[in-house]
Coordinates of C-alpha atoms in Angstrom, one line a residue:
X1 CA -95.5 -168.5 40.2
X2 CA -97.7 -169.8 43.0
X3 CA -96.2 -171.6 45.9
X4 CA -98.1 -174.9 44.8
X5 CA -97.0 -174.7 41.0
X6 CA -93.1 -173.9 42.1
X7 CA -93.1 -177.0 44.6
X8 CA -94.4 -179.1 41.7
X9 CA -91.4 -177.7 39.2
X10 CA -89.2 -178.5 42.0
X11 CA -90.3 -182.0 42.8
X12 CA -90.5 -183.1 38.9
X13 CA -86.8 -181.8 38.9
X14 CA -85.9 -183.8 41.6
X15 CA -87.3 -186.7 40.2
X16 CA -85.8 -185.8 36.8
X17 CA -82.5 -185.8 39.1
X18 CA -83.4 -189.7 39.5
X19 CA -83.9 -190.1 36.2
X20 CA -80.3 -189.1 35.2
X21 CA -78.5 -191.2 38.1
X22 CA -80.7 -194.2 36.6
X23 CA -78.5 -193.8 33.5
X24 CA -75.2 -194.7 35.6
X25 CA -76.8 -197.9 35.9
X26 CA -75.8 -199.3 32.1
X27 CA -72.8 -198.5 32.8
X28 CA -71.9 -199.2 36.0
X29 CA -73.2 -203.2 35.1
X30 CA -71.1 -204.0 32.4
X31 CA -68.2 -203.9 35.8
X32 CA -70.3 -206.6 37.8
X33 CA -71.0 -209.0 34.5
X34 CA -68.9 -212.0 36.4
X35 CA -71.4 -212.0 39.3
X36 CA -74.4 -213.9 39.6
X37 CA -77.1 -211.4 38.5
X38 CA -79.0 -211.9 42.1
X39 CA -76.4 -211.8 44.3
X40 CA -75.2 -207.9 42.4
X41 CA -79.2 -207.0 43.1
X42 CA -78.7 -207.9 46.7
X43 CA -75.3 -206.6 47.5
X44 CA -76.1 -203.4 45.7
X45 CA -79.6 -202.9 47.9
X46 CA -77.4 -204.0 50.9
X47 CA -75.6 -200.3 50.1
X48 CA -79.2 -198.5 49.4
X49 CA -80.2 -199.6 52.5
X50 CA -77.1 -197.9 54.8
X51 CA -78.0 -195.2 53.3
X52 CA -81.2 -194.9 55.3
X53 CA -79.5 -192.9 58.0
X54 CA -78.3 -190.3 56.0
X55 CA -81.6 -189.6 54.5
X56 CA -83.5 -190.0 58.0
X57 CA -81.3 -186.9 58.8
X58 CA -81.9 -184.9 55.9
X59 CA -85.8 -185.6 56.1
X60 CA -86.0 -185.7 59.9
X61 CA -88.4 -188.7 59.4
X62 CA -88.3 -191.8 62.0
X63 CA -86.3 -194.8 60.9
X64 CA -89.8 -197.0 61.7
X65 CA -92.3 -194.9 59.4
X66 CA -92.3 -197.8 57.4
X67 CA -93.2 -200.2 60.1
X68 CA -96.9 -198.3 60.0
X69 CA -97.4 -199.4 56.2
X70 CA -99.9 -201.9 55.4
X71 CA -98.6 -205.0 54.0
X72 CA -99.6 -203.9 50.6
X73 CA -97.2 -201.4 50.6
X74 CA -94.7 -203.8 51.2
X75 CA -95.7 -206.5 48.9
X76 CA -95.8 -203.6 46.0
X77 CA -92.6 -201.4 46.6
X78 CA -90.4 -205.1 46.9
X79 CA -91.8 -207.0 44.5
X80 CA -91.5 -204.3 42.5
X81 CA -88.1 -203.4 43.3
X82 CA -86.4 -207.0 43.4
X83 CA -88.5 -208.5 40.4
X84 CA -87.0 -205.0 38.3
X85 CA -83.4 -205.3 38.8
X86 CA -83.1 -209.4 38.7
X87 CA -85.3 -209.5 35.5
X88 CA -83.5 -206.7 34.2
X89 CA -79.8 -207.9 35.5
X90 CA -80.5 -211.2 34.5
X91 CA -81.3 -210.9 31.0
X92 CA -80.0 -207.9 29.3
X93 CA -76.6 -209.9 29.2
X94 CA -78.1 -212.8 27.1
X95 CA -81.3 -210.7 25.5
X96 CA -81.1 -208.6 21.8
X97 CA -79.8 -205.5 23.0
X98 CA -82.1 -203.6 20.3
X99 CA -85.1 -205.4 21.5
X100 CA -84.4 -205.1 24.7
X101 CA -84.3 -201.8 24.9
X102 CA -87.6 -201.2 23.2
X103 CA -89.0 -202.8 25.9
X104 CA -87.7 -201.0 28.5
X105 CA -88.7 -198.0 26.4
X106 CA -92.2 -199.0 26.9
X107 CA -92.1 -198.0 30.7
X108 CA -92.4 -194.6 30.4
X109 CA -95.1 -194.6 28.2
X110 CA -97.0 -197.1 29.9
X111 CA -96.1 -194.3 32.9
X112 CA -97.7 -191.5 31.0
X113 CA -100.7 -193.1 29.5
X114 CA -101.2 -195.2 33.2
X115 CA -101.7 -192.0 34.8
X116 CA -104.5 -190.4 33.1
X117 CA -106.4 -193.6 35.3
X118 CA -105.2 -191.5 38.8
X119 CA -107.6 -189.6 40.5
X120 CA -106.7 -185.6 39.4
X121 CA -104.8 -186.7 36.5
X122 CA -105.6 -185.4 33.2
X123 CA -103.6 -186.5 29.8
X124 CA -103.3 -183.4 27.2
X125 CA -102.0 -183.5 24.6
X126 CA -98.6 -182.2 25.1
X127 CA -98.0 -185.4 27.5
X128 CA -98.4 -188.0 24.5
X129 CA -97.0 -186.1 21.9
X130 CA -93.7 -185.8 24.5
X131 CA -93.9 -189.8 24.9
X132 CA -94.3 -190.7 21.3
X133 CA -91.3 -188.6 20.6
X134 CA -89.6 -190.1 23.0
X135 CA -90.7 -193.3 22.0
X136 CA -89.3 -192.8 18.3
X137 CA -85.5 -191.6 19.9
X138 CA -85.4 -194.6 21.8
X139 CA -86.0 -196.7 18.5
X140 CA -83.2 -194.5 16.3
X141 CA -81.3 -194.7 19.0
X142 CA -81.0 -198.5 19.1
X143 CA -82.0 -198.9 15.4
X144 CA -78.2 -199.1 13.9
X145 CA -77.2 -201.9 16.3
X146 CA -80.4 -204.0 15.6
X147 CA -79.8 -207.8 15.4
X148 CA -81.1 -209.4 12.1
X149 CA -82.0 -212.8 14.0
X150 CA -82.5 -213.9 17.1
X151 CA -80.2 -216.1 19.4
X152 CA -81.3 -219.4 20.7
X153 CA -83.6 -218.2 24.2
X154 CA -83.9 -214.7 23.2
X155 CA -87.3 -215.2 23.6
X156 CA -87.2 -215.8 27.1
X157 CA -85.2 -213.4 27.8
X158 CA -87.0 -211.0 26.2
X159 CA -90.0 -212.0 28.4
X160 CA -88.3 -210.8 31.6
X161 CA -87.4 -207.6 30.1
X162 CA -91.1 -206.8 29.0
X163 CA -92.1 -208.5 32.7
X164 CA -89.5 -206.0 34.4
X165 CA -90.6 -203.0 32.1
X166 CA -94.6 -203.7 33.0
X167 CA -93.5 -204.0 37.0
X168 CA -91.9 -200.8 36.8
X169 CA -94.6 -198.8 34.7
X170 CA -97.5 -200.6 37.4
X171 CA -95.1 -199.6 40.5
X172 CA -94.5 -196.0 39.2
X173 CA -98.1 -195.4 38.3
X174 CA -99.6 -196.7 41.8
X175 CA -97.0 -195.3 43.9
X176 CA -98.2 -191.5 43.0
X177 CA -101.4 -192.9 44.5
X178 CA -99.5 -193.3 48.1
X179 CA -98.5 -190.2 48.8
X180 CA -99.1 -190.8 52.1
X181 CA -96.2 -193.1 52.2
X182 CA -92.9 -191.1 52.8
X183 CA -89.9 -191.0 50.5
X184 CA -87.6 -192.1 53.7
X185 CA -89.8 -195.4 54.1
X186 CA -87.6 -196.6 51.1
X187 CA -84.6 -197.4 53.4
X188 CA -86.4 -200.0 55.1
X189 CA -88.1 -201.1 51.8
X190 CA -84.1 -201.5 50.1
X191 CA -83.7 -203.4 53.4
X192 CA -86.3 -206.2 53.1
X193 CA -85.6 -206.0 49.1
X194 CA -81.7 -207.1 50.5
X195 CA -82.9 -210.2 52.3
X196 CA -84.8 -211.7 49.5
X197 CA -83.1 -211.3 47.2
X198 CA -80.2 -212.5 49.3
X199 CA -82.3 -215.4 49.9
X200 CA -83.1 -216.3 46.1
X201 CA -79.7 -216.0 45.4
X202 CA -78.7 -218.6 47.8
X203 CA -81.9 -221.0 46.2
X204 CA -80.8 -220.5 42.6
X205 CA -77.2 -219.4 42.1
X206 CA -73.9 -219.6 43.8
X207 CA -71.9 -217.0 45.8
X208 CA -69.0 -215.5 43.8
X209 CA -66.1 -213.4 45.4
X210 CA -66.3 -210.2 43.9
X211 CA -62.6 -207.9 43.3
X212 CA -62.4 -205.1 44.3
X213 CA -63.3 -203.5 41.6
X214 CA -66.5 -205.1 41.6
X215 CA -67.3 -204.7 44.7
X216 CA -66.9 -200.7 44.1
X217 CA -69.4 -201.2 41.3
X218 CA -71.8 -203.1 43.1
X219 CA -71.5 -200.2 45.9
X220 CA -72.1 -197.9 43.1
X221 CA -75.2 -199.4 41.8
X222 CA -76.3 -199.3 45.6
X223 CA -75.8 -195.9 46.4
X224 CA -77.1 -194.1 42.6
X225 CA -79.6 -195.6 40.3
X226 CA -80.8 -198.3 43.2
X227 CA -80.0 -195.9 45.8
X228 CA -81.0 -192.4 45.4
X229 CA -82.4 -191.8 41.9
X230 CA -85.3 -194.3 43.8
X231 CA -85.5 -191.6 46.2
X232 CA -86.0 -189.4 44.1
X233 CA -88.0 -191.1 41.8
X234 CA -90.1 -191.7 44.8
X235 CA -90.3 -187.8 45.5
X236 CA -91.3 -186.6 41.8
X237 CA -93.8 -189.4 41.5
X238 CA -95.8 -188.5 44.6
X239 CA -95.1 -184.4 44.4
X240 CA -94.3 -183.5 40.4
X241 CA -95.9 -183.7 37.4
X242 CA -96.0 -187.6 37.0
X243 CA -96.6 -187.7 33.1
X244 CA -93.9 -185.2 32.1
X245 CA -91.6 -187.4 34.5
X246 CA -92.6 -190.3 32.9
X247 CA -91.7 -189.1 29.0
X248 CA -88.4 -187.7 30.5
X249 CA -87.5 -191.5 31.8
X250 CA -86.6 -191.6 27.7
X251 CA -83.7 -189.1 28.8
X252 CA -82.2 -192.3 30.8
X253 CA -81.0 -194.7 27.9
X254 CA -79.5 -191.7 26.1
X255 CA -77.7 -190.5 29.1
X256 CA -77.1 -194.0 29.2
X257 CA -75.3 -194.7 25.8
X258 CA -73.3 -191.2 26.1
X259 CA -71.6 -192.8 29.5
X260 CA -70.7 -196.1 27.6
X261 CA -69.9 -194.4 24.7
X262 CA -67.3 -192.5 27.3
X263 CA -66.1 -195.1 29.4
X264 CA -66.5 -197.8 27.0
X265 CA -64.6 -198.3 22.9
X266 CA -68.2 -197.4 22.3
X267 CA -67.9 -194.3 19.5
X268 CA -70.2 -191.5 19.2
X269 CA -72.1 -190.8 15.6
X270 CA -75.1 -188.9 14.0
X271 CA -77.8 -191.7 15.3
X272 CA -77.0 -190.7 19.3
X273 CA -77.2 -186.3 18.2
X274 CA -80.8 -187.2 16.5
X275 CA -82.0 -189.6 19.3
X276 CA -80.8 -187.2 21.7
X277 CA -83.2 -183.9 20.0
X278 CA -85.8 -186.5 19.8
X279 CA -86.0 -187.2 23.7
X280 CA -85.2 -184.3 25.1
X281 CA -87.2 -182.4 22.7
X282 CA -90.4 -184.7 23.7
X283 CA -89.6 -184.6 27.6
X284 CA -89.6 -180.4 27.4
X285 CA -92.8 -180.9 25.5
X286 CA -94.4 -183.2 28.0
X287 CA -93.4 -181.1 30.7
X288 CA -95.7 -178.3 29.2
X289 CA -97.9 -178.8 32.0
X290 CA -95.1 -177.3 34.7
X291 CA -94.9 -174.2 32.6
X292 CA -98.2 -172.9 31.9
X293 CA -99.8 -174.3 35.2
X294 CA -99.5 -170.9 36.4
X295 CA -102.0 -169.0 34.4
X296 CA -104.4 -172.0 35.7
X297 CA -103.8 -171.2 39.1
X298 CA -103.7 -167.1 38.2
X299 CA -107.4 -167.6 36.3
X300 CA -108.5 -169.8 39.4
X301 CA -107.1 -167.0 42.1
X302 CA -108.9 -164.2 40.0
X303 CA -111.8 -165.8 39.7
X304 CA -112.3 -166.8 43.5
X305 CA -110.6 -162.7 44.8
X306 CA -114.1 -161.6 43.5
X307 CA -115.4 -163.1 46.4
X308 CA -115.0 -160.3 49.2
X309 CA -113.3 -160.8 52.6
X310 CA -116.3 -159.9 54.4
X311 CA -118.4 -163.3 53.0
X312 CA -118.5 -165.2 55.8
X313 CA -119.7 -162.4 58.4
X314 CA -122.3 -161.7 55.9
X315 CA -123.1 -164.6 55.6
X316 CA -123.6 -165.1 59.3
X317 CA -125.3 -162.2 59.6
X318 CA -128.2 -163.3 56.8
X319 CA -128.3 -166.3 58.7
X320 CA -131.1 -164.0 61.3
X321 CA -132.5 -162.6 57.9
X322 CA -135.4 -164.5 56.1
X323 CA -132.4 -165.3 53.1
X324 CA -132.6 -168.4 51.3
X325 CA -130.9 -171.1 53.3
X326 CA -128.9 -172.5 49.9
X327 CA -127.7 -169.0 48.6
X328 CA -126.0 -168.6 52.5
X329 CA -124.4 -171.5 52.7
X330 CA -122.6 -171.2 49.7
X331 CA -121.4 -167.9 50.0
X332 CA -119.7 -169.5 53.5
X333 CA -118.5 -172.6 51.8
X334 CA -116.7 -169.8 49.1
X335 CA -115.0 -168.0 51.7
X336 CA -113.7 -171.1 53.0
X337 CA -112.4 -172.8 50.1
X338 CA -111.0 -169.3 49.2
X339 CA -109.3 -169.0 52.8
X340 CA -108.5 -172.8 52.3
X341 CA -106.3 -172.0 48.7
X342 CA -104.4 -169.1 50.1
X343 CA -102.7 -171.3 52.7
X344 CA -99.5 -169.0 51.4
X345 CA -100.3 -166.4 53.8
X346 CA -102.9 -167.7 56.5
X347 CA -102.5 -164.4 59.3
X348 CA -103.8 -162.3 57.2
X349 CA -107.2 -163.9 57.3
X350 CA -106.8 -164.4 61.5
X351 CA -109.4 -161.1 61.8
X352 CA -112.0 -162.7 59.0
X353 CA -111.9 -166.1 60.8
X354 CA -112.1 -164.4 64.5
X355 CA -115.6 -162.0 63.5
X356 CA -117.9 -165.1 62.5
X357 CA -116.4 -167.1 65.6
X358 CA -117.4 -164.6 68.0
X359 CA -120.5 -164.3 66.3
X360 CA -121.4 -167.8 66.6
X361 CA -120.0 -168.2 70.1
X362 CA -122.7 -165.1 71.1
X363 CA -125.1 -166.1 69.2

């Protein structure tokens, strides 16, 4: 496997990593249900953020990296992040629960489908068939607890579920178009994501006193599914195969009702085994791509080794000749873009690069 197909299987598996800590998150919510839904988004990003040291020192990034982001970077990755969780917190207490996760199902096809609008993204096959299966688990898997009417305001709480689930689809797809943002800038990001929505709470709700229980679960949501699984998340996104991460976000409300089904009087039964082949089943098929990327890259490095190591001499050397100007330079540009893709062993090309260097520097 080439060394640019094996980092993208690992960074897809570190976001799939995320993926699976998001799933803590259902559970870990129904412990903080006595706190104001702002002030448990706050707190918890209050923990994210002291995390930022840890992960400076892992990456060996500077704590200020994202200080040299434009403001749209900010204004994305916070709105984003604060206008998620209070939507989300805020009405999956009062909303359907059936309905509402549907519409939170509807972010990782809107994920998968998003990206074939990226620059070097292509959408097979494989990638929708994955999401529609996905797509159908999460319906089985909330179909037996489906409410037959609606409560008064489900409506509007519905809305901030679908405005939660759009926010995080849009965030998802645009971030893999910042790659030159860094992972580590997130610290900073859960920092300023903190202070507003520290500052909303204090506009629209009022401070409760958490126990100590609570406060444990709040430090919880912080440090996993708001914490790291966004760092990983992050990491997959920009690095991975985005669309097989995005139909394997389907994994995360299945993980999800396993945990409550533990923790909780929640029981298990036949509906959670089928949703369960249904998901996982479509996220192995989405992630297709990851598998059988490296017969692409074989064909591509068999294709460009018929080019011989002695092109760009030759090339120099026809440069003195009465050649056709066209055929020369692209036999140089070749070489190049052949020296250019085997970046996994660059000495061995030191004697190919140093022969038409000299000869221009003579010439």
């Amino acid at each position: 496997m080439s060394l640019v197909c094996s980092s993208r299987l690992v960074a897809s598996l570190v976001g799939a990593v995320g993926v699976v800590l998001w799933a803590t998150e259902t559970t870990l919510v129904t412990f903080t249900t006595a706190i104001p839904p702002l002030q448990t988004v706050a707190t918890a990003f209050l923990f994210a953020a002291a995390m930022s040291p840890f992960v400076w020192l892992v990456t060996r990034s500077h704590p200020l990296v994202a200080f040299r982001q434009p403001p749209r970077v900010w204004l994305l990755t916070v709105v984003s992040l604060v206008g998620y969780h209070a939507c989300i917190y805020y009405a999956t207490q009062k909303a359907p629960a059936a309905a509402a996760a549907l519409l939170q199902g509807t972010t990782p096809l809107m994920i998968v489908l998003g990206s074939a609008f990226l620059p070097g993204e292509r959408l097979r096959w494989w990638h929708i068939v994955g999401a529609m299966m996905g797509l159908a688990g999460v319906i089985s898997l909330v179909d037996a607890g489906s409410e037959a009417s609606f409560s008064a305001g489900a409506t509007f709480y519905l809305s901030l579920i679908g405005v939660a689930a759009a926010l995080w689809g849009i965030y998802s797809v645009l971030t893999r178009a910042l790659p030159e943002v860094p992972s580590s800038a997130l610290g900073m990001f859960y920092a300023a994501s903190a202070i507003v929505s520290y500052i909303a709470h204090l506009s629209f709700e009022e401070w409760v006193r958490p126990t100590t229980a609570e406060w444990l679960a709040m430090a919880a949501l912080g440090c996993l599914p708001m914490g790291l699984a966004i760092y990983f998340w992050d990491h997959g996104l920009k690095k991975g195969d985005i669309q097989a991460l995005g139909a394997f976000s389907y994994v995360e409300p299945f993980v999800g009702a396993l945990l409550v089904a533990s923790f909780t009087a929640a029981t298990f039964d036949l509906s959670l085994l089928w949703a369960g082949v249904l998901i996982v089943g479509g996220a192995v098929i989405a992630s297709a791509s990851l598998w059988t990327r490296k017969e692409i890259n074989t064909a591509a490095r068999d294709s460009g080794s018929r080019i011989k190591g002695t092109a760009i001499p030759e090339s120099l050397s026809e440069a003195s000749t009465p050649q056709k100007p066209s055929s020369m330079s692209n036999r140089f540009l070749q070489r190049l873009a052949e020296i250019g893709d085997d970046h996994g062993d660059p000495p061995k090309h030191d004697e190919d690069r140093a022969e038409p260097l000299a000869r221009t520097l003579s010439g």
